[in-house]
Amino acid sequence: MTDFDAIVVGSGMSGGWSAKELAERGLKVLVLERGGEIVPQRDFTDQVPPWKQPNLDRIAQDEVSKHYFKQYPGVSYAVKETTKHLWVKDDEHPYEEAQGTKYDWLRGYHTGGRSIMWARQSYRLGPQDFEANKLDGHGVDWPVRYDDISKWYDHVETFAGISGNRDGLSQLPDGQFQPAFDLTCAEKEFKARVETQFPNRNVIPARVAHITKATDEQKSLGRTNCQVRNRCQHGCTFKAYFSSNNATLPAAMRTDNCTVIHNAIVKSVEYDAQTKRVTGVNVVDSKTNETFFYSSKIIFLNASAIATAMILMQSKSETFPNGLANSSDQVGRNLMDHVSGANASGLISGFENKTIFGRRPGGIYIPRYANITENDKPYLRGFGFQGTAVPVGNGRGQIAGIGKDFKESHGTPGPWQVGISAFGEQLPNPNNRVTLHPSKTDKWGNPIAVFNVKYGDNEHTMLQEARKDAIAMLEAAGCTNVNAAPVDLTAPGNRIHEMGSARMGRDPASSVLNGWNQAHDIPNLFVTDGAFMTSAACQNPSLSYMAFSARAANYAADLLAAGDL
Amino acid sequence: MKTRREVLQGMIVSIGGASMLTACAGVASVIPTDQPQGSRFYSADELALVSRLADLIIPRTDTPGALDVNVPGFLDSLMADWANADTQRAHHQYLGQITSNLSSSFVTLPEGAAIPLLEQFDKEAYSGSGDHRGYRALKGLITQAYFASEDGALQEQEWVAIPGRWDPCVEIA
C-alpha cells in the first residue's frame, strides 16, 4: 500500500497540469512544492497602486547586490520591491557557471512557480518543429508528431483560456481561442505594409493566456475576463491569466484527491531494482530540515528542466550509478533556451490624433518564416518576432522642457513606435549541460548546479540575420528613426525557457523518455516539464508543456487502470 | 488647496530647517541656513535646490504640482533607503554640478529670472552636447516620483487602476 497513487514534484506550469489531470482521473495525488505557500490575498500585489509602492517599486541597491544579483539583472522588468518575494534569493540558491560561460537561472520557489511570473505568450508548435531534428540531423528525432499532440493542445487551451486569432498558418496552428486583443491602428498598418512587401511573412496578434470570454468552467473557478491592467507580474486576483494558482491547482483541489505539501525539497527518487519501478521520493523540509519519505505508484517530475535533471542525477543506485533513468547519459545534456538579442524599433507616422486605452497583454507576433516560407537562409531553423506598435508617450521625463508644457506633455500619447524582438531556436547540443557540483552543496546538502552552455554558430548567424530582417521590415513599413543596436545575444537561460535536459526520443540508448514522457528505463516515472523537449522550436514553450503534461497524465492513468504499471 | 508658497513653507517647517521664504509675489524660493533635521539624505542646500527644480519642472497647474505631492521628501527617502553608497555619492555630486552650472544663487532667484535660466540649461542638457547625466537623472526622478504619487497619477495622468477593456484605436478629440 503506497501513501499516494501519484506524486507530482513541482507545482508550476506543468506540475499543476499533471496534478489536475491525475486527480480528475480519480488518483490520490501528492504535490510537493519546494517553496512556500502563496496565499493570493496576501502575496499577490496587483491591487497595490503606484503610490503605495515604496521607492518607485525599486529594490534597494544593496539588497539587489546581496540577494538578487542574478535574478534582478536577468529580469529587471519583473523583479520589483513588491514582487521580489516571487523570485529566489541568489545567495540562498547558488549555482556555478563553467569558465568562460554565463547562465541565467531565473526562478521562483513557491506555489505555482513561474506560472505566476511568466509572460503568457502561448503558441503551438507546428508540424515542422517535430520533424526538424530528423530533417537536419541535430538532436534525435521526436517520437511524436503534431497530430499526436494536437487534441491535447485543444484540451489545455480550452481550460486555460488563450486569446488569439485564427490565422490559418500551417507553421503556427490555430487552436481553441477566445477573442484576441485587437491590433492597434498602427499595428494594422504595419501588418498591411509588411505583408505586402514580404508576402511570405505574417503579422498577427499575440496569442496570450488571458481570458477574454470566460467559459462556465473558468467562471466556476472564480476566473474572470482580463481587466487589461498590466499588473500580471504581481499575480492576478481576477485570475484572468493562466497560472497554476489561478486554474490548475484549484481544479485539482476541488476533486478532493489532491494534497499539496510546501517547503518540501525532493532530494532523490527511490528505485526498487526488483520491481524495476520507482517507489517514492525522499524529501527534506526546507524550514525544519526534517526528512520524509513518501511512496506512490507513479511519479511525475515537474520540477522544471534543470531541477528535474538534478533530481535524477542525485538519485544514484546500483542499477543507475549515473543517475536515475540515465542509462543513455543524456540527463542534463542538450540544455536549450531561446535566444534573443536582435531588436529594432522605429517611429510610424499617421496616427498622431489617435491613442489607445487599456494596458493590454501581448502585442504583435511575426511567426517563423525562415526555412518554412523562405528558404534562402544561411542558418538552420528560425525565429519569431514579438513586438508592439503603440504610442511611446513621454519616457520618464527624458525630453526637453520644463513647466506646464512639460508636465502636460505626459498626458499626450506622443509618437507611435514599432518595436520587434526576435526569439530564436537553439539547436540541441549534448555538450550544453547542467551537472552536479562534485563537492559544493546548498544549505540542505543538495549538490549545486554547474552550467556549461554556449550558443553555437547557428544561433549567432541567425540573430545577425534576424536583425537585418527586422530593420528591413521596419523600413518597408515606412518607419523613420529606425534604431537597431548591434546584436547582443542574451545569456543562455535568460529567456527563462530552459528545456531539453531529459529529452524524448525513439531510442533508449540516446534519449531519456519515450513519446509518452515516460522514462525508457522505468515505466512508472514520467517527466513533463521542459526537460522532455527534444528540440526547442522558437515558440514560447509553456503551452506545449501543458499539452504534454495533460497527455502523459491521462496515459499514466490509463496504464494504472489497466494494471500495466 | 493651499498656495504653493504655503506648501513649500510647510515642508521646510516640517523638516525643521531654519529658513525663510522670500516675500516676492508669486515666488517661492528658499534660503536655508542649516541642516534640515527631518531630512535623511539631503543637506539644507540640496533640499532647497531639489525643491526649487521640482517646482519649476512640474509646477502646480489646474492639478497639484511636484511640491504639492512632496516630491523632494520622496526623493530624500528614495536616496536614503534605495540608493547604495555609490549612487548616493553620485547624486550629491550631481547636485553640486547642477548648482555650479546654474548659479550658486539659483534657489533665491525670483521666478522671472529662474525660469529662463533653467529653460536654457534644460535645452542644453537635451541637445546632446556636454555631460548632463546628473541633471537628466534628477529630472527623471522628479518626474517619476510625481507620476507615482496619488495626485500625479490620478489627477494629472488620469491613471486608471482597472481599465476593464482594451481599445486599440481611440480618436483624440
Short mmCIF file of C-alpha atoms in Angstrom, two decimals, chain A residues 89-558:
data_model
loop_
_atom_site.label_atom_id
_atom_site.label_comp_id
_atom_site.label_asym_id
_atom_site.label_seq_id
_atom_site.Cartn_x
_atom_site.Cartn_y
_atom_site.Cartn_z
CA LYS A 89 17.41 34.96 -3.37
CA ASP A 90 20.55 34.14 -5.30
CA ASP A 91 22.73 33.89 -2.21
CA GLU A 92 20.42 31.20 -0.81
CA HIS A 93 20.23 29.28 -4.09
CA PRO A 94 23.71 29.41 -5.61
CA TYR A 95 24.94 27.82 -8.80
CA GLU A 96 28.12 27.95 -10.84
CA GLU A 97 28.98 28.60 -14.46
CA ALA A 98 31.84 26.87 -16.27
CA GLN A 99 34.73 29.16 -17.04
CA GLY A 100 34.01 31.40 -19.98
CA THR A 101 30.26 30.74 -19.89
CA LYS A 102 27.29 32.53 -18.41
CA TYR A 103 23.94 31.13 -17.43
CA ASP A 104 20.89 32.99 -16.12
CA TRP A 105 18.89 30.64 -13.92
CA LEU A 106 15.84 32.78 -13.13
CA ARG A 107 13.36 31.20 -10.75
CA GLY A 108 10.69 31.45 -8.13
CA TYR A 109 10.15 28.86 -5.44
CA HIS A 110 6.56 28.92 -4.22
CA THR A 111 3.13 27.57 -5.08
CA GLY A 112 2.69 27.84 -8.83
CA GLY A 113 6.36 28.53 -9.52
CA ARG A 114 6.97 30.69 -12.55
CA SER A 115 3.42 30.28 -13.80
CA ILE A 116 2.79 33.42 -11.73
CA MET A 117 5.54 35.45 -13.41
CA TRP A 118 5.51 34.13 -16.98
CA ALA A 119 4.94 36.36 -19.99
CA ARG A 120 1.85 34.32 -21.02
CA GLN A 121 2.63 34.09 -24.73
CA SER A 122 1.04 30.84 -25.89
CA TYR A 123 1.83 29.21 -29.23
CA ARG A 124 1.52 25.69 -30.51
CA LEU A 125 4.49 24.00 -32.03
CA GLY A 126 3.83 23.21 -35.69
CA PRO A 127 4.36 20.05 -37.75
CA GLN A 128 7.78 21.29 -38.89
CA ASP A 129 9.02 21.54 -35.30
CA PHE A 130 8.52 17.84 -34.61
CA GLU A 131 10.33 16.94 -37.85
CA ALA A 132 13.23 19.40 -37.59
CA ASN A 133 15.75 17.17 -35.83
CA LYS A 134 15.19 14.32 -38.24
CA LEU A 135 15.49 16.65 -41.20
CA ASP A 136 18.77 18.34 -40.37
CA GLY A 137 20.31 15.78 -38.05
CA HIS A 138 20.70 17.94 -34.95
CA GLY A 139 19.47 16.13 -31.85
CA VAL A 140 17.38 12.98 -32.11
CA ASP A 141 14.03 12.54 -33.80
CA TRP A 142 10.97 13.44 -31.78
CA PRO A 143 8.98 10.28 -31.08
CA VAL A 144 5.77 12.26 -31.60
CA ARG A 145 4.33 14.28 -34.42
CA TYR A 146 1.98 17.24 -34.44
CA ASP A 147 -1.09 15.08 -34.98
CA ASP A 148 -0.28 13.17 -31.78
CA ILE A 149 -0.44 16.30 -29.64
CA SER A 150 -2.97 18.44 -31.48
CA LYS A 151 -6.02 17.34 -29.47
CA TRP A 152 -4.11 17.89 -26.22
CA TYR A 153 -3.40 21.45 -27.27
CA ASP A 154 -7.18 21.75 -27.76
CA HIS A 155 -7.70 20.32 -24.29
CA VAL A 156 -5.35 22.68 -22.46
CA GLU A 157 -6.30 25.78 -24.45
CA THR A 158 -9.97 25.27 -23.68
CA PHE A 159 -9.30 25.05 -19.95
CA ALA A 160 -6.52 27.64 -19.68
CA GLY A 161 -8.12 30.36 -21.81
CA ILE A 162 -5.98 31.51 -24.72
CA SER A 163 -6.87 34.67 -26.60
CA GLY A 164 -5.85 34.72 -30.23
CA ASN A 165 -6.93 34.98 -33.83
CA ARG A 166 -7.45 32.04 -36.10
CA ASP A 167 -4.76 32.99 -38.59
CA GLY A 168 -4.70 29.85 -40.72
CA LEU A 169 -0.93 29.41 -40.66
CA SER A 170 0.35 25.85 -41.04
CA GLN A 171 3.53 26.51 -39.06
CA LEU A 172 1.66 28.04 -36.13
CA PRO A 173 -1.56 26.04 -35.94
CA ASP A 174 -4.76 27.65 -34.73
CA GLY A 175 -6.34 26.44 -31.54
CA GLN A 176 -9.32 26.83 -29.23
CA PHE A 177 -9.10 30.57 -28.91
CA GLN A 178 -11.04 33.23 -27.08
CA PRO A 179 -11.18 36.62 -28.84
CA ALA A 180 -7.81 38.22 -29.47
CA PHE A 181 -6.76 41.63 -28.22
CA ASP A 182 -7.18 43.62 -31.43
CA LEU A 183 -4.19 45.16 -33.12
CA THR A 184 -3.70 48.88 -32.65
CA CYS A 185 -4.30 51.08 -35.70
CA ALA A 186 -0.55 51.35 -36.21
CA GLU A 187 -0.14 47.60 -35.91
CA LYS A 188 -2.80 47.08 -38.56
CA GLU A 189 -0.96 49.44 -40.86
CA PHE A 190 2.37 47.77 -40.07
CA LYS A 191 0.81 44.38 -40.79
CA ALA A 192 -0.58 45.53 -44.14
CA ARG A 193 2.68 47.06 -45.27
CA VAL A 194 4.88 44.15 -44.14
CA GLU A 195 2.60 41.51 -45.64
CA THR A 196 2.55 43.41 -48.95
CA GLN A 197 6.31 43.82 -49.11
CA PHE A 198 7.04 40.34 -47.74
CA PRO A 199 4.27 38.04 -48.99
CA ASN A 200 5.79 35.09 -47.12
CA ARG A 201 5.55 36.76 -43.72
CA ASN A 202 2.64 37.43 -41.41
CA VAL A 203 1.94 39.83 -38.59
CA ILE A 204 -0.68 38.51 -36.18
CA PRO A 205 -2.00 39.44 -32.73
CA ALA A 206 -0.01 37.80 -29.95
CA ARG A 207 -1.70 34.72 -28.53
CA VAL A 208 -1.75 35.06 -24.76
CA ALA A 209 -3.12 33.01 -21.88
CA HIS A 210 -5.64 35.66 -20.88
CA ILE A 211 -9.36 35.08 -20.63
CA THR A 212 -11.37 37.40 -22.87
CA LYS A 213 -14.62 35.43 -22.91
CA ALA A 214 -14.78 33.38 -19.75
CA THR A 215 -16.32 29.94 -20.08
CA ASP A 216 -18.60 28.42 -17.46
CA GLU A 217 -15.73 26.16 -16.40
CA GLN A 218 -13.47 29.18 -15.91
CA LYS A 219 -16.19 31.07 -14.04
CA SER A 220 -16.68 28.08 -11.77
CA LEU A 221 -13.06 28.50 -10.69
CA GLY A 222 -13.65 32.17 -9.90
CA ARG A 223 -11.87 33.33 -13.04
CA THR A 224 -12.91 36.44 -14.95
CA ASN A 225 -12.02 38.26 -18.14
CA CYS A 226 -8.74 40.13 -18.29
CA GLN A 227 -9.11 43.66 -16.90
CA VAL A 228 -6.27 44.97 -19.07
CA ARG A 229 -4.27 46.41 -16.16
CA ASN A 230 -0.78 45.09 -16.94
CA ARG A 231 -0.25 44.06 -13.33
CA CYS A 232 0.43 40.45 -14.26
CA GLN A 233 3.93 40.29 -12.76
CA HIS A 234 2.32 40.90 -9.37
CA GLY A 235 -0.10 37.98 -9.62
CA CYS A 236 -3.73 38.38 -10.66
CA THR A 237 -6.55 38.47 -8.16
CA PHE A 238 -9.01 38.39 -11.08
CA LYS A 239 -7.47 35.01 -12.01
CA ALA A 240 -7.68 36.27 -15.58
CA TYR A 241 -4.41 34.91 -16.85
CA PHE A 242 -3.48 31.29 -16.60
CA SER A 243 -1.35 30.17 -13.71
CA SER A 244 -1.31 27.04 -11.60
CA ASN A 245 -2.58 29.16 -8.72
CA ASN A 246 -5.46 30.58 -10.73
CA ALA A 247 -6.51 27.49 -12.61
CA THR A 248 -5.00 24.00 -12.43
CA LEU A 249 -4.31 23.70 -8.70
CA PRO A 250 -7.82 24.88 -7.70
CA ALA A 251 -9.24 22.39 -10.21
CA ALA A 252 -7.10 19.64 -8.71
CA MET A 253 -8.07 20.59 -5.16
CA ARG A 254 -11.81 20.57 -5.82
CA THR A 255 -11.63 16.86 -6.65
CA ASP A 256 -10.67 16.20 -3.02
CA ASN A 257 -7.98 13.92 -4.46
CA CYS A 258 -5.06 16.31 -4.21
CA THR A 259 -2.75 17.24 -1.34
CA VAL A 260 -0.07 19.93 -1.61
CA ILE A 261 2.89 19.98 0.75
CA HIS A 262 5.09 23.08 0.75
CA ASN A 263 8.72 23.60 1.74
CA ALA A 264 9.32 20.06 0.53
CA ILE A 265 12.60 19.74 -1.35
CA VAL A 266 12.95 16.45 -3.15
CA LYS A 267 16.45 15.08 -2.62
CA SER A 268 16.07 11.87 -4.58
CA VAL A 269 13.70 9.36 -6.06
CA GLU A 270 13.85 5.81 -4.69
CA TYR A 271 14.21 2.94 -7.14
CA ASP A 272 13.49 -0.75 -6.49
CA ALA A 273 15.73 -2.92 -8.67
CA GLN A 274 13.49 -5.94 -8.04
CA THR A 275 10.32 -4.45 -9.46
CA LYS A 276 12.20 -2.04 -11.74
CA ARG A 277 9.91 0.70 -10.55
CA VAL A 278 10.34 3.93 -8.64
CA THR A 279 8.71 3.67 -5.24
CA GLY A 280 8.69 7.16 -3.79
CA VAL A 281 10.67 10.27 -3.03
CA ASN A 282 12.97 11.43 -0.26
CA VAL A 283 12.16 14.92 0.90
CA VAL A 284 13.77 17.44 3.21
CA ASP A 285 11.65 20.13 4.81
CA SER A 286 13.34 23.41 3.96
CA LYS A 287 12.30 25.01 7.26
CA THR A 288 12.94 22.23 9.76
CA ASN A 289 15.46 20.05 7.90
CA GLU A 290 13.34 17.04 8.82
CA THR A 291 13.41 14.31 6.21
CA PHE A 292 10.44 12.34 4.94
CA PHE A 293 9.73 9.53 2.52
CA TYR A 294 6.51 9.47 0.53
CA SER A 295 5.57 6.45 -1.55
CA SER A 296 3.42 6.23 -4.65
CA LYS A 297 2.64 4.12 -7.68
CA ILE A 298 3.53 6.81 -10.21
CA ILE A 299 5.96 9.71 -10.05
CA PHE A 300 5.77 12.80 -12.22
CA LEU A 301 8.79 15.09 -12.23
CA ASN A 302 7.70 18.67 -12.88
CA ALA A 303 10.42 20.49 -11.00
CA SER A 304 11.48 22.47 -14.13
CA ALA A 305 14.04 21.29 -16.64
CA ILE A 306 17.12 21.97 -14.55
CA ALA A 307 15.84 20.83 -11.17
CA THR A 308 14.32 17.69 -12.66
CA ALA A 309 17.65 16.75 -14.26
CA MET A 310 19.36 17.42 -10.94
CA ILE A 311 16.92 15.21 -9.01
CA LEU A 312 17.55 12.40 -11.49
CA MET A 313 21.32 12.84 -11.22
CA GLN A 314 21.06 12.92 -7.41
CA SER A 315 19.14 9.63 -7.43
CA LYS A 316 22.00 7.18 -7.81
CA SER A 317 21.66 3.45 -7.26
CA GLU A 318 23.45 0.25 -8.22
CA THR A 319 21.28 0.00 -11.31
CA PHE A 320 21.68 3.67 -12.15
CA PRO A 321 25.13 4.77 -10.98
CA ASN A 322 24.98 7.88 -13.19
CA GLY A 323 21.58 8.91 -12.04
CA LEU A 324 18.06 7.61 -12.32
CA ALA A 325 16.74 6.80 -15.79
CA ASN A 326 20.09 7.89 -17.17
CA SER A 327 21.35 4.77 -18.94
CA SER A 328 21.58 6.95 -22.06
CA ASP A 329 23.82 9.52 -20.32
CA GLN A 330 21.53 12.21 -21.75
CA VAL A 331 20.22 13.55 -18.42
CA GLY A 332 21.41 17.13 -18.02
CA ARG A 333 22.52 17.39 -21.65
CA ASN A 334 21.02 19.23 -24.61
CA LEU A 335 20.02 22.09 -22.35
CA MET A 336 18.32 24.70 -24.54
CA ASP A 337 16.68 28.09 -24.23
CA HIS A 338 15.52 30.61 -26.77
CA VAL A 339 17.96 33.24 -27.90
CA SER A 340 17.21 36.95 -28.24
CA GLY A 341 19.35 40.00 -28.75
CA ALA A 342 18.21 41.14 -32.18
CA ASN A 343 15.81 44.05 -31.82
CA ALA A 344 14.74 47.02 -33.88
CA SER A 345 12.42 49.95 -33.37
CA GLY A 346 11.22 52.90 -35.40
CA LEU A 347 8.57 55.58 -35.49
CA ILE A 348 5.47 55.15 -37.63
CA SER A 349 3.51 58.24 -38.63
CA GLY A 350 -0.11 58.82 -39.48
CA PHE A 351 -1.60 58.18 -36.05
CA GLU A 352 -0.87 61.49 -34.33
CA ASN A 353 -4.54 62.05 -33.48
CA LYS A 354 -5.02 58.59 -32.05
CA THR A 355 -4.16 56.77 -28.86
CA ILE A 356 -5.02 53.56 -27.03
CA PHE A 357 -6.99 52.73 -23.89
CA GLY A 358 -6.07 49.93 -21.53
CA ARG A 359 -2.82 48.13 -20.83
CA ARG A 360 -3.05 45.05 -22.98
CA PRO A 361 -1.00 41.89 -22.54
CA GLY A 362 1.00 40.98 -25.62
CA GLY A 363 1.06 42.83 -28.91
CA ILE A 364 2.04 41.53 -32.32
CA TYR A 365 3.74 38.31 -33.31
CA ILE A 366 5.57 37.56 -36.54
CA PRO A 367 5.59 33.78 -36.80
CA ARG A 368 8.64 32.00 -38.10
CA TYR A 369 9.09 32.25 -41.86
CA ALA A 370 12.75 31.26 -42.13
CA ASN A 371 13.14 27.82 -43.69
CA ILE A 372 9.37 27.49 -43.91
CA THR A 373 8.11 30.03 -46.42
CA GLU A 374 11.53 31.48 -47.23
CA ASN A 375 14.31 29.04 -47.95
CA ASP A 376 17.32 31.19 -48.72
CA LYS A 377 18.77 31.38 -45.22
CA PRO A 378 22.40 30.88 -44.17
CA TYR A 379 21.25 29.13 -40.98
CA LEU A 380 19.01 26.28 -39.87
CA ARG A 381 15.54 26.66 -38.33
CA GLY A 382 14.36 30.13 -37.41
CA PHE A 383 12.83 32.67 -35.08
CA GLY A 384 9.66 34.56 -34.36
CA PHE A 385 9.37 38.23 -33.52
CA GLN A 386 7.36 39.63 -30.64
CA GLY A 387 6.54 43.31 -30.71
CA THR A 388 4.15 46.22 -30.44
CA ALA A 389 3.21 49.43 -32.21
CA VAL A 390 1.95 51.82 -29.57
CA PRO A 391 2.32 55.49 -28.60
CA VAL A 392 5.60 55.85 -26.77
CA GLY A 393 4.36 58.59 -24.51
CA ASN A 394 6.89 60.69 -22.71
CA GLY A 395 9.63 58.43 -21.45
CA ARG A 396 10.02 59.13 -17.76
CA GLY A 397 10.86 62.76 -18.07
CA GLN A 398 13.62 62.29 -20.61
CA ILE A 399 12.58 65.03 -23.00
CA ALA A 400 13.50 68.70 -23.05
CA GLY A 401 11.26 71.24 -21.38
CA ILE A 402 10.13 72.47 -18.00
CA GLY A 403 6.94 73.82 -16.52
CA LYS A 404 3.32 73.46 -17.55
CA ASP A 405 4.02 72.26 -21.11
CA PHE A 406 6.49 69.65 -19.90
CA LYS A 407 4.09 68.46 -17.22
CA GLU A 408 1.15 68.21 -19.59
CA SER A 409 3.18 66.51 -22.32
CA HIS A 410 2.92 63.37 -20.21
CA GLY A 411 -0.78 63.25 -20.92
CA THR A 412 -0.27 63.20 -24.69
CA PRO A 413 0.37 59.91 -26.46
CA GLY A 414 3.45 61.10 -28.32
CA PRO A 415 4.66 59.44 -31.50
CA TRP A 416 3.83 55.83 -32.27
CA GLN A 417 6.71 53.42 -32.16
CA VAL A 418 7.06 49.96 -33.67
CA GLY A 419 9.40 47.62 -31.85
CA ILE A 420 10.12 43.98 -32.61
CA SER A 421 12.41 41.49 -30.91
CA ALA A 422 13.50 38.04 -32.13
CA PHE A 423 13.14 34.77 -30.24
CA GLY A 424 15.32 32.20 -31.99
CA GLU A 425 15.59 28.45 -31.81
CA GLN A 426 18.69 26.99 -30.19
CA LEU A 427 19.91 23.70 -31.65
CA PRO A 428 20.19 20.76 -29.29
CA ASN A 429 23.82 20.06 -28.41
CA PRO A 430 24.83 17.32 -25.96
CA ASN A 431 27.74 19.44 -24.75
CA ASN A 432 25.39 22.09 -23.38
CA ARG A 433 24.89 20.65 -19.94
CA VAL A 434 23.95 21.07 -16.37
CA THR A 435 25.87 18.83 -13.98
CA LEU A 436 26.07 18.42 -10.22
CA HIS A 437 28.94 20.13 -8.49
CA PRO A 438 31.27 17.39 -7.19
CA SER A 439 31.55 18.89 -3.71
CA LYS A 440 29.60 22.12 -3.16
CA THR A 441 26.14 21.80 -1.71
CA ASP A 442 23.33 24.12 -0.78
CA LYS A 443 22.19 24.54 2.80
CA TRP A 444 20.08 21.38 2.59
CA GLY A 445 23.03 19.28 1.48
CA ASN A 446 21.98 19.03 -2.16
CA PRO A 447 24.69 19.48 -4.81
CA ILE A 448 24.56 22.84 -6.57
CA ALA A 449 24.19 23.08 -10.33
CA VAL A 450 27.09 23.78 -12.67
CA PHE A 451 26.17 25.12 -16.09
CA ASN A 452 28.22 24.80 -19.22
CA VAL A 453 26.13 26.19 -22.05
CA LYS A 454 27.22 28.16 -25.09
CA TYR A 455 25.47 29.28 -28.22
CA GLY A 456 26.86 27.93 -31.47
CA ASP A 457 27.48 29.38 -34.90
CA ASN A 458 23.90 28.75 -36.00
CA GLU A 459 22.45 30.90 -33.22
CA HIS A 460 24.96 33.70 -33.85
CA THR A 461 24.33 33.72 -37.60
CA MET A 462 20.58 33.51 -37.13
CA LEU A 463 20.43 36.51 -34.82
CA GLN A 464 22.56 38.63 -37.17
CA GLU A 465 20.10 37.82 -39.93
CA ALA A 466 17.13 38.46 -37.67
CA ARG A 467 18.41 41.95 -37.01
CA LYS A 468 18.72 42.65 -40.73
CA ASP A 469 15.22 41.29 -41.31
CA ALA A 470 13.82 43.46 -38.51
CA ILE A 471 15.36 46.60 -39.97
CA ALA A 472 14.15 45.69 -43.47
CA MET A 473 10.58 45.18 -42.26
CA LEU A 474 10.52 48.43 -40.34
CA GLU A 475 11.88 50.32 -43.31
CA ALA A 476 9.44 48.61 -45.67
CA ALA A 477 6.66 49.68 -43.34
CA GLY A 478 7.76 53.29 -43.72
CA CYS A 479 9.18 53.69 -40.24
CA THR A 480 11.55 56.55 -39.56
CA ASN A 481 14.29 56.82 -36.92
CA VAL A 482 14.89 53.09 -37.29
CA ASN A 483 17.16 52.02 -34.49
CA ALA A 484 18.72 48.58 -34.07
CA ALA A 485 21.51 48.06 -31.60
CA PRO A 486 24.26 45.63 -32.59
CA VAL A 487 23.28 42.05 -31.93
CA ASP A 488 24.00 41.10 -28.35
CA LEU A 489 22.90 37.55 -27.62
CA THR A 490 21.01 37.04 -24.40
CA ALA A 491 22.74 34.73 -21.95
CA PRO A 492 21.58 31.12 -22.08
CA GLY A 493 18.70 30.80 -19.62
CA ASN A 494 17.77 34.45 -19.87
CA ARG A 495 14.58 33.82 -21.86
CA ILE A 496 13.53 31.52 -18.98
CA HIS A 497 12.63 28.77 -21.42
CA GLU A 498 15.14 26.19 -20.23
CA MET A 499 14.42 22.76 -21.66
CA GLY A 500 15.78 19.56 -23.16
CA SER A 501 17.69 18.09 -20.19
CA ALA A 502 15.85 14.71 -20.25
CA ARG A 503 14.82 14.51 -23.84
CA MET A 504 12.24 12.34 -25.53
CA GLY A 505 13.40 10.04 -28.28
CA ARG A 506 12.72 6.80 -30.05
CA ASP A 507 15.92 5.04 -28.93
CA PRO A 508 16.57 4.36 -25.23
CA ALA A 509 20.28 4.49 -25.98
CA SER A 510 20.13 8.16 -26.92
CA SER A 511 17.15 9.57 -25.06
CA VAL A 512 15.65 9.54 -21.58
CA LEU A 513 11.92 9.49 -22.28
CA ASN A 514 9.67 7.81 -24.79
CA GLY A 515 6.90 9.53 -26.72
CA TRP A 516 4.60 9.45 -23.67
CA ASN A 517 7.03 11.36 -21.44
CA GLN A 518 7.69 8.03 -19.74
CA ALA A 519 11.24 7.07 -18.79
CA HIS A 520 12.56 4.43 -21.17
CA ASP A 521 14.20 2.75 -18.21
CA ILE A 522 11.34 2.97 -15.69
CA PRO A 523 7.67 2.62 -16.68
CA ASN A 524 6.16 4.46 -13.68
CA LEU A 525 8.39 7.54 -13.95
CA PHE A 526 7.24 10.48 -16.06
CA VAL A 527 8.86 13.84 -16.83
CA THR A 528 6.60 16.51 -18.30
CA ASP A 529 8.34 19.79 -17.57
CA GLY A 530 10.59 21.41 -20.18
CA ALA A 531 13.17 18.66 -19.72
CA PHE A 532 11.33 16.44 -22.23
CA MET A 533 11.69 18.80 -25.18
CA THR A 534 13.63 17.09 -27.96
CA SER A 535 14.09 20.37 -29.78
CA ALA A 536 13.29 23.92 -28.73
CA ALA A 537 11.37 25.25 -31.74
CA CYS A 538 11.16 29.03 -31.49
CA GLN A 539 7.73 29.39 -29.91
CA ASN A 540 7.30 30.19 -26.23
CA PRO A 541 7.09 26.71 -24.76
CA SER A 542 4.67 26.74 -21.82
CA LEU A 543 1.60 25.74 -23.84
CA SER A 544 3.49 22.67 -25.06
CA TYR A 545 4.46 21.73 -21.50
CA MET A 546 0.78 21.94 -20.60
CA ALA A 547 -0.35 19.79 -23.51
CA PHE A 548 2.29 17.10 -22.98
CA SER A 549 1.63 17.05 -19.22
CA ALA A 550 -2.09 16.51 -19.74
CA ARG A 551 -1.46 13.80 -22.34
CA ALA A 552 1.10 11.97 -20.20
CA ALA A 553 -1.07 12.16 -17.07
CA ASN A 554 -4.02 10.60 -18.87
CA TYR A 555 -1.75 7.96 -20.38
CA ALA A 556 -0.36 7.14 -16.95
CA ALA A 557 -3.88 6.94 -15.51
CA ASP A 558 -4.85 4.58 -18.35
#
